[in-house]
Amino acid sequence: MTGEVAVLGAGMHPWGKWGRSFVEYGVAAARAALADAGIDWRDVGSVVGADTVRGGYPGHVAGATFAKALGWQGARVTSVYAACASGAQAVNTARAQILSGLADVVLVVGADAAPKGFFRPAGGDRPDDPDWLRFRVLGATNPTYFGLYARRRMAVHGDTPEDFAQVKVKNAASGALNPNARYRKRVTAEEVAASAVVADPLRLLDICATSDGGAALVLSSMEFARRHGVAEPVRIRAVSTVTPRYPSTVLDLPDIATDSAVAVEPAAETFRASIALAAYEEAGIGPEDLSLAEVYDLSTALELQWYEDLGLCGEGDGAKLLREGATAPGGRIPVNTSGGLASFGEAVPAQAIAQVCELTWQLRERAGDRQVAGARVGITANQGLFGHGSAVIAVR
Amino acid sequence: MTRARTPVVDGWFTGDGDDFRLLGTRCAACASVFFPREDGHCRNPGCPGGDLEEVPLSPRGRIWSYTDSRYRPPSPYVTNPELPWEPYALIAVELAAERIVVLGQAVPGITVADLTVGMEVEVVPGVLHEDAETAWTTWHWRPTGGGA
């Protein structure tokens, strides 16, 4: 087991389509997290920014931008890019600095102002870039990959579009209770079924939007937390940032083909399952110990896949687990009590940090109407483009 | 005027008609197959690394999954914004001999209603789009009628 770090503060700027600079969202989230922690910004020893490639390069969407906006105070700076997993890598970088003694208190910030419509690669001809190629050669947008996974589940496991719609119904009901969510209205299965097909079999309300938003965490050493007067902080016990193992046999964004398994037998578990396994192993717990989970529901069908990859149920039993109500509020293992991406839309570098914010509030029993009674252990899970695994386990 | 036929990507496919094939590479040391082609080093971490030789992929496979694009994809996908958008199907095909899944567009006219997981399809030459001088060629998947 790895040492633990304390979550002293969590803060967010509400998700939406606000039309302002990502810097504003990040700074608002950072100030909220610092206030929550009772820490003066000038006492932060290190700032870690989660990057994205908005505007064609990650230089601007980075740690130093937030440090400058908060007021230069000389802190050590790090900027990390891992696509959708950028936030988890930022958390992991902060943790590594704390555990190695490089810093006592670290501010983690991610924020984005997402463009309208489909995510697309940066401009220019880049025939050696798989992300550029899948658009150029196939027109394969992100939702088409979600459609492939959904159809595969229907064929192999017998999932139905009605099952997928129930994920949206569940998450929208939680999002309606979350002041930081972009969509705060309940949704019915009929409304999902009446929305336009985007990538068969998935409809508009099966697929997450792209949003503006910001999220931040103040992390510290356990020793600092005690000196700061926080005897029992929420603690981060594991951060999984694993890569796939060759051959990776699930067709993943942005790839045009899987690895070939002709020469090497694939590992027993898929990449997504290995992300969770690494986190469980590091934390010394298993899925049976979880009070709640925040998973990356880029699509409704993908949430069901995560149930299986996290070991909440057996392979192919995701829809059954949903139908039983196990993953709804009050169920055995509530999933996406925040409302998930279904209610937030994706603000790429902020999203994995926002997942940890929700765990923090739940474990402190400060999640209001969304509170999971007696929450003790939570996991977040996500997967970033190009093979970036991401999962965080927090405990109280 | 006859447009020049130019592959949208060099070296990914070859041949015409019944001889059309996707092209990958195969490691001479461990026999791992790569598509899109890997010309640098074998990516099997347990392989000492061998020469990567060009190899045609199996022309037929079975549908792993499929979907479609009901909305116009963004650039760098090339479309004519003055024409109404015509959705096309995307098919992920499992090639048994190579144990690989390869994505591609379905031939024009095939919709998701014509497809099932497990159905046999074959690779055929296709045209991605045309401009004044060039027909940009690609690969398409076409059901063989062989059934699931």
Coordinates of N, CA and C in Angstrom, one line a residue, chain A residues 118-122 124-125 127 131-141 143-153 155-156 196-201 204 246 249-251 255-266, chain B residues 8-9 12 26 30-36 42-46 63-78 88 90-92 94 96-105 112 117-118 128-129 136 138-139:
Chain A
F118 N -19.2 18.6 -32.0 CA -18.3 17.5 -31.8 C -16.9 18.0 -31.5
F119 N -16.3 17.3 -30.5 CA -14.8 17.5 -30.4 C -14.2 17.2 -31.7
R120 N -13.2 17.9 -32.1 CA -12.4 17.6 -33.4 C -11.0 17.9 -33.1
P121 N -10.1 17.3 -33.9 CA -8.7 17.5 -33.7 C -8.3 18.9 -34.1
A122 N -7.1 19.3 -33.6 CA -6.6 20.6 -34.0 C -6.3 20.6 -35.5
G124 N -4.7 21.5 -39.4 CA -3.5 21.1 -40.1 C -3.5 19.7 -40.5
D125 N -2.7 19.3 -41.5 CA -2.6 17.9 -42.0 C -1.6 17.2 -41.1
P127 N -1.0 13.3 -40.9 CA -1.3 11.9 -41.2 C -0.6 10.9 -40.3
D131 N -5.6 10.4 -34.1 CA -6.8 11.2 -33.8 C -7.2 12.0 -35.1
W132 N -6.2 12.5 -35.8 CA -6.5 13.2 -37.0 C -7.0 12.2 -38.1
L133 N -6.4 11.1 -38.2 CA -6.7 10.1 -39.2 C -8.1 9.6 -39.1
R134 N -8.6 9.3 -37.8 CA -9.9 8.7 -37.7 C -11.0 9.7 -38.2
F135 N -10.7 11.0 -38.1 CA -11.7 12.0 -38.6 C -11.5 12.1 -40.1
R136 N -10.3 12.1 -40.6 CA -10.0 12.3 -42.0 C -10.5 11.2 -42.9
V137 N -10.2 9.9 -42.4 CA -10.5 8.8 -43.2 C -11.9 8.2 -43.0
L138 N -12.4 8.3 -41.7 CA -13.6 7.6 -41.4 C -14.7 8.6 -41.0
G139 N -14.4 9.8 -40.6 CA -15.4 10.7 -40.0 C -15.9 10.2 -38.7
A140 N -15.0 9.4 -38.0 CA -15.4 8.7 -36.8 C -15.4 9.7 -35.6
T141 N -16.5 10.3 -35.3 CA -16.6 11.2 -34.1 C -16.6 10.4 -32.8
P143 N -19.0 10.1 -30.6 CA -20.2 9.3 -30.4 C -20.3 8.0 -31.3
T144 N -19.6 8.0 -32.4 CA -19.6 6.7 -33.2 C -18.9 5.6 -32.4
Y145 N -17.9 5.9 -31.7 CA -17.2 4.9 -30.8 C -18.2 4.4 -29.7
F146 N -18.9 5.4 -29.1 CA -19.9 5.0 -28.1 C -21.0 4.2 -28.7
G147 N -21.4 4.5 -29.9 CA -22.4 3.7 -30.6 C -21.9 2.2 -30.9
L148 N -20.7 2.1 -31.2 CA -20.1 0.7 -31.4 C -20.2 -0.1 -30.2
Y149 N -19.8 0.6 -29.0 CA -19.8 -0.2 -27.7 C -21.2 -0.5 -27.4
A150 N -22.1 0.4 -27.6 CA -23.5 0.2 -27.2 C -24.1 -1.0 -28.0
R151 N -23.9 -1.0 -29.3 CA -24.4 -2.0 -30.2 C -23.8 -3.4 -29.8
R152 N -22.5 -3.4 -29.5 CA -21.8 -4.6 -29.1 C -22.5 -5.2 -27.8
R153 N -22.8 -4.3 -26.8 CA -23.4 -4.8 -25.6 C -24.8 -5.4 -25.9
A155 N -25.7 -6.8 -28.6 CA -25.6 -8.1 -29.3 C -25.1 -9.2 -28.4
V156 N -24.1 -8.8 -27.5 CA -23.5 -9.8 -26.7 C -24.2 -10.1 -25.3
A196 N -33.1 12.7 -30.9 CA -32.6 12.3 -32.2 C -31.5 11.2 -32.1
V197 N -31.5 10.3 -33.0 CA -30.3 9.3 -33.0 C -29.1 10.1 -33.5
V198 N -28.0 9.9 -32.8 CA -26.7 10.6 -33.2 C -25.8 9.5 -33.8
A199 N -25.6 8.4 -33.1 CA -24.8 7.3 -33.6 C -25.5 6.1 -33.2
D200 N -26.2 5.4 -34.1 CA -27.1 4.3 -33.8 C -26.3 3.3 -32.9
P201 N -26.9 2.8 -31.8 CA -28.3 2.9 -31.4 C -28.4 4.1 -30.4
L204 N -29.4 11.5 -28.7 CA -28.8 12.7 -28.1 C -28.7 12.6 -26.6
Y246 N -0.3 -5.0 -24.1 CA -0.3 -5.5 -25.4 C -0.7 -7.0 -25.4
T249 N -7.3 -5.4 -27.0 CA -8.3 -5.9 -27.9 C -9.6 -5.3 -28.0
V250 N -9.8 -4.2 -27.2 CA -11.1 -3.4 -27.3 C -10.8 -2.2 -28.2
L251 N -11.6 -2.0 -29.2 CA -11.4 -0.8 -30.1 C -11.6 0.4 -29.3
D255 N -8.6 4.9 -32.1 CA -7.9 4.0 -33.0 C -8.8 3.5 -34.1
I256 N -8.2 3.1 -35.2 CA -8.9 2.6 -36.4 C -8.9 1.1 -36.3
A257 N -8.0 0.5 -35.5 CA -8.0 -1.0 -35.3 C -7.5 -1.3 -33.9
T258 N -7.8 -2.5 -33.5 CA -7.2 -3.0 -32.2 C -5.8 -3.5 -32.5
D259 N -5.1 -3.8 -31.4 CA -3.9 -4.6 -31.6 C -4.3 -6.0 -32.1
S260 N -3.4 -6.7 -32.8 CA -3.7 -8.1 -33.2 C -3.3 -9.0 -32.0
A261 N -4.1 -10.0 -31.8 CA -3.8 -11.0 -30.7 C -3.3 -12.3 -31.2
V262 N -2.7 -12.2 -32.4 CA -2.3 -13.5 -33.1 C -1.1 -14.0 -32.5
A263 N -0.2 -13.2 -32.0 CA 1.1 -13.7 -31.5 C 1.1 -13.7 -29.9
V264 N 0.3 -12.9 -29.3 CA 0.3 -12.9 -27.8 C -1.1 -13.0 -27.3
E265 N -1.3 -13.8 -26.3 CA -2.7 -14.0 -25.8 C -3.0 -12.7 -24.9
P266 N -4.2 -12.2 -25.1 CA -4.5 -11.0 -24.3 C -4.6 -11.3 -22.8
Chain B
V8 N -6.4 7.9 -49.8 CA -6.5 8.9 -48.8 C -5.3 8.8 -47.8
V9 N -4.8 7.6 -47.7 CA -3.5 7.4 -46.9 C -2.6 6.4 -47.7
W12 N -1.9 1.9 -47.1 CA -2.8 1.1 -46.2 C -3.7 0.1 -46.9
R26 N 3.9 -7.3 -40.7 CA 4.0 -8.4 -39.7 C 5.4 -8.5 -39.3
C30 N 8.1 -12.3 -34.2 CA 7.0 -12.8 -33.3 C 5.7 -13.0 -34.1
A31 N 5.6 -12.6 -35.4 CA 4.4 -12.8 -36.2 C 3.3 -11.9 -35.8
S32 N 3.5 -10.9 -34.9 CA 2.5 -9.9 -34.6 C 2.1 -9.1 -35.9
V33 N 0.8 -8.8 -36.1 CA 0.4 -8.1 -37.2 C -0.1 -6.7 -36.8
F34 N 0.2 -5.7 -37.6 CA -0.2 -4.3 -37.3 C -0.9 -3.7 -38.4
F35 N -2.1 -3.1 -38.0 CA -2.9 -2.3 -38.9 C -3.5 -1.2 -38.1
P36 N -3.4 0.1 -38.4 CA -2.5 0.6 -39.5 C -1.1 0.2 -39.3
C42 N 8.5 -3.4 -33.8 CA 7.4 -4.3 -33.3 C 7.0 -3.8 -31.9
R43 N 5.6 -3.7 -31.7 CA 5.1 -3.2 -30.5 C 4.7 -4.2 -29.4
N44 N 5.1 -5.5 -29.7 CA 4.9 -6.5 -28.7 C 6.1 -6.4 -27.7
P45 N 5.8 -6.1 -26.4 CA 6.8 -5.8 -25.5 C 7.7 -7.0 -25.2
G46 N 7.2 -8.2 -25.5 CA 8.0 -9.4 -25.3 C 8.8 -9.9 -26.5
I63 N -18.7 -9.0 -38.5 CA -18.9 -7.8 -37.8 C -18.8 -7.9 -36.3
W64 N -17.9 -7.1 -35.7 CA -17.8 -7.0 -34.2 C -18.8 -6.1 -33.7
S65 N -19.0 -5.0 -34.3 CA -20.1 -4.0 -34.0 C -20.2 -3.0 -35.2
Y66 N -21.3 -2.2 -35.1 CA -21.5 -1.2 -36.1 C -22.3 -0.1 -35.6
T67 N -22.3 1.1 -36.3 CA -23.0 2.3 -35.9 C -23.1 3.1 -37.1
D68 N -23.6 4.4 -36.9 CA -23.6 5.3 -38.1 C -23.4 6.7 -37.6
S69 N -23.2 7.6 -38.6 CA -23.0 9.0 -38.3 C -24.2 9.8 -38.8
R70 N -25.1 10.1 -37.9 CA -26.3 10.8 -38.4 C -26.1 12.3 -38.6
Y71 N -25.0 12.8 -38.1 CA -24.7 14.2 -38.2 C -23.4 14.3 -39.0
R72 N -23.2 15.4 -39.7 CA -22.0 15.7 -40.5 C -20.8 15.7 -39.6
P73 N -19.8 14.9 -39.8 CA -18.6 15.0 -39.0 C -17.8 16.3 -39.3
P74 N -17.0 16.7 -38.3 CA -16.3 17.9 -38.5 C -15.0 17.7 -39.4
S75 N -14.4 18.7 -39.8 CA -13.1 18.7 -40.5 C -12.1 18.0 -39.5
P76 N -11.2 17.2 -40.0 CA -10.7 17.1 -41.4 C -11.5 16.1 -42.3
Y77 N -12.7 15.6 -41.8 CA -13.5 14.9 -42.7 C -14.0 15.8 -43.8
V78 N -14.0 15.4 -45.0 CA -14.3 16.4 -46.1 C -15.8 16.1 -46.6
Y88 N -23.8 7.6 -43.1 CA -23.2 6.4 -43.6 C -23.0 5.5 -42.4
L90 N -20.7 2.8 -40.1 CA -19.4 2.4 -39.8 C -19.4 1.0 -39.2
I91 N -18.5 0.2 -39.7 CA -18.5 -1.2 -39.3 C -17.1 -1.6 -38.7
A92 N -17.1 -2.2 -37.5 CA -15.9 -2.7 -36.9 C -15.9 -4.2 -37.2
E94 N -14.0 -8.1 -37.3 CA -13.0 -8.9 -36.7 C -12.5 -9.9 -37.8
A96 N -10.4 -13.1 -38.4 CA -10.1 -14.3 -37.6 C -8.6 -14.6 -37.6
A97 N -8.0 -14.6 -38.8 CA -6.6 -15.1 -38.9 C -5.7 -14.1 -38.2
E98 N -6.0 -12.8 -38.3 CA -5.1 -11.8 -37.7 C -5.5 -11.5 -36.2
R99 N -6.7 -12.0 -35.8 CA -7.2 -11.6 -34.5 C -7.1 -10.1 -34.2
I100 N -7.7 -9.4 -35.1 CA -7.7 -7.9 -35.1 C -9.1 -7.4 -35.5
V101 N -9.5 -6.3 -34.9 CA -10.7 -5.6 -35.3 C -10.4 -4.3 -36.1
V102 N -10.9 -4.2 -37.3 CA -10.6 -3.1 -38.1 C -11.9 -2.3 -38.5
L103 N -11.8 -1.0 -38.2 CA -13.0 -0.1 -38.5 C -13.0 0.3 -39.9
G104 N -14.1 0.5 -40.5 CA -14.2 1.1 -41.8 C -15.6 1.5 -42.1
Q105 N -15.8 2.3 -43.2 CA -17.1 2.7 -43.6 C -17.8 1.6 -44.4
V112 N -27.5 0.8 -41.1 CA -27.4 -0.1 -40.0 C -28.5 -1.1 -40.0
V117 N -24.4 -8.0 -35.8 CA -23.2 -8.4 -35.3 C -23.0 -9.9 -35.6
G118 N -21.8 -10.2 -36.1 CA -21.5 -11.6 -36.6 C -21.6 -11.8 -38.1
L128 N -13.7 8.0 -51.0 CA -14.1 8.7 -49.8 C -14.7 10.0 -50.2
H129 N -14.1 10.8 -51.1 CA -14.7 12.0 -51.7 C -13.9 12.4 -52.9
W136 N -10.4 10.6 -54.0 CA -9.6 10.1 -52.9 C -10.2 8.7 -52.5
T138 N -10.4 4.8 -50.7 CA -10.4 4.3 -49.3 C -10.8 2.8 -49.4
W139 N -11.1 2.2 -48.2 CA -11.6 0.8 -48.2 C -13.0 0.9 -47.6

